[in-house]
Amino acid sequence: MKVLFVCLGNICRSPLAEGIFRSKTQALGLDWEIDSAGTAGYHVGESPHRLSQKTAKFYGIDISAQKCRQFIAEDMEFFDRIYTMDQDNFAEVKRISREKWNPAKTDLLLNSLYPGKNNSVPDPWYGEEPGYHEVFKLIEKACDKIIEEVKR
């Protein structure tokens, strides 16, 4: 199974999702390929935001080795499932994918918790550290639900 998480800059939300999901799948002995990307190229090659790293570390997950990258159309073919953090990122993934677009493998992350609601994972970029913890917990719940569903 190959899973990709996508947000805007691949610096806050999707690196947290990648780290959380990887940690959970490894703990279960699942040999899944997990990655993250951004729809914009603002931070390509950079490490995740310092507060994303600090928050992940607080929960026992090290995301410091991750490097931000931009979503490319070929990701649509390579990954089995692609989860976006909000509707804007979903639309951008569709636009970037062009003829490779596959709606059957793409969804908003929080639809795993609230089917069909198309809720967004809040972007903590402009906020303080508590917002990163809230986002972490929300993403963690969604990751648990996805793993539960896929294992079925």
XYZ file of C-alpha atoms in Angstrom:
152
model
C 0.000 0.000 0.000
C 1.325 3.432 -0.955
C -0.269 6.470 0.731
C 0.360 10.178 0.095
C -0.771 13.123 2.226
C -1.042 16.551 0.601
C -1.344 20.095 1.952
C -0.346 23.482 0.552
C 3.350 23.821 1.374
C 4.212 20.363 2.748
C 5.572 22.029 5.852
C 2.891 21.722 8.582
C -0.064 19.372 8.101
C 1.052 16.785 5.562
C 4.444 16.161 7.240
C 2.568 15.509 10.492
C 0.221 13.125 8.669
C 3.160 11.339 7.048
C 4.914 10.946 10.405
C 1.800 9.828 12.285
C 0.733 7.358 9.606
C 4.236 5.919 9.196
C 4.579 5.474 12.961
C 1.229 3.676 13.182
C 1.792 1.390 10.202
C 5.285 0.455 11.372
C 3.962 -0.339 14.857
C 1.485 -2.721 13.191
C 4.208 -4.328 11.086
C 2.681 -3.025 7.848
C 5.223 -2.483 5.086
C 3.500 0.502 3.516
C 5.115 3.361 1.637
C 4.105 6.700 3.167
C 4.952 10.153 1.802
C 3.714 13.727 1.789
C 3.749 16.622 -0.648
C 2.508 20.164 -1.132
C 0.536 21.599 -4.012
C 2.761 24.706 -3.981
C 6.536 24.765 -4.226
C 7.161 27.358 -1.499
C 9.295 25.127 0.740
C 10.768 22.457 -1.563
C 13.815 20.875 0.057
C 13.138 22.367 3.489
C 12.453 20.465 6.695
C 8.961 20.601 8.201
C 7.996 23.675 10.232
C 9.730 23.819 13.613
C 6.398 23.616 15.465
C 5.334 20.583 13.431
C 8.632 18.938 14.374
C 8.290 19.963 18.025
C 4.698 18.713 18.226
C 5.495 15.391 16.552
C 8.460 14.903 18.878
C 6.197 15.597 21.892
C 4.127 12.566 20.797
C 7.217 10.429 20.161
C 7.476 10.875 16.382
C 10.550 12.278 14.639
C 9.776 14.053 11.355
C 13.020 16.053 11.212
C 14.462 14.034 8.313
C 11.497 14.763 6.019
C 12.056 17.195 3.143
C 9.266 19.210 1.586
C 8.406 18.426 -2.006
C 5.762 19.436 -4.502
C 2.970 17.158 -5.722
C 3.459 16.021 -9.334
C 1.035 14.373 -11.763
C 2.931 11.073 -11.588
C 2.045 10.840 -7.877
C -1.507 10.098 -8.983
C -0.303 6.949 -10.737
C 2.241 5.873 -8.115
C 0.165 6.107 -4.928
C -2.802 3.880 -4.053
C -4.449 6.519 -1.889
C -4.020 10.288 -1.757
C -5.445 12.327 1.111
C -5.621 16.113 0.945
C -5.968 18.420 3.929
C -8.620 20.712 2.440
C -10.776 21.376 -0.612
C -8.303 23.848 -2.158
C -5.547 21.223 -2.057
C -7.971 18.646 -3.461
C -8.734 20.972 -6.396
C -5.019 21.611 -6.951
C -4.203 17.893 -6.908
C -6.888 17.423 -9.554
C -5.547 20.339 -11.627
C -1.916 19.211 -11.408
C -2.841 15.598 -12.215
C -4.644 16.584 -15.422
C -5.319 13.438 -17.486
C -3.830 11.231 -14.739
C -6.561 12.325 -12.278
C -8.229 9.402 -10.507
C -11.058 10.397 -8.138
C -11.355 6.808 -6.869
C -8.056 7.077 -5.017
C -8.265 10.705 -3.843
C -10.213 12.160 -0.907
C -10.067 14.744 1.829
C -8.408 13.302 4.927
C -11.254 14.177 7.276
C -13.805 12.373 5.111
C -12.422 9.262 6.802
C -13.947 10.580 10.052
C -16.872 12.567 8.661
C -17.866 10.939 5.339
C -19.007 13.377 2.686
C -18.635 16.459 4.912
C -15.471 17.669 3.110
C -14.137 19.238 6.324
C -10.675 20.775 6.302
C -7.762 20.075 8.585
C -7.049 23.590 9.929
C -3.750 25.077 8.780
C -1.726 25.920 11.913
C 0.871 27.938 9.921
C -0.117 31.344 11.320
C -0.932 30.176 14.830
C 0.850 29.227 18.008
C 1.964 25.817 19.244
C -1.415 24.718 20.725
C -2.887 24.774 17.210
C -0.289 22.255 16.064
C -1.310 19.907 18.875
C -4.977 20.208 17.868
C -4.070 19.441 14.255
C -1.914 16.491 15.360
C -4.782 14.947 17.331
C -7.242 15.445 14.473
C -4.875 13.893 11.933
C -4.133 11.029 14.321
C -7.840 10.171 14.603
C -8.187 10.202 10.814
C -5.095 7.994 10.413
C -6.481 5.478 12.909
C -9.747 5.326 10.963
C -7.988 4.890 7.605
C -5.836 2.036 8.927
C -8.916 0.392 10.448
C -10.790 0.617 7.133
C -7.909 -0.584 4.968
C -7.160 -3.528 7.240
C -10.768 -4.671 6.833
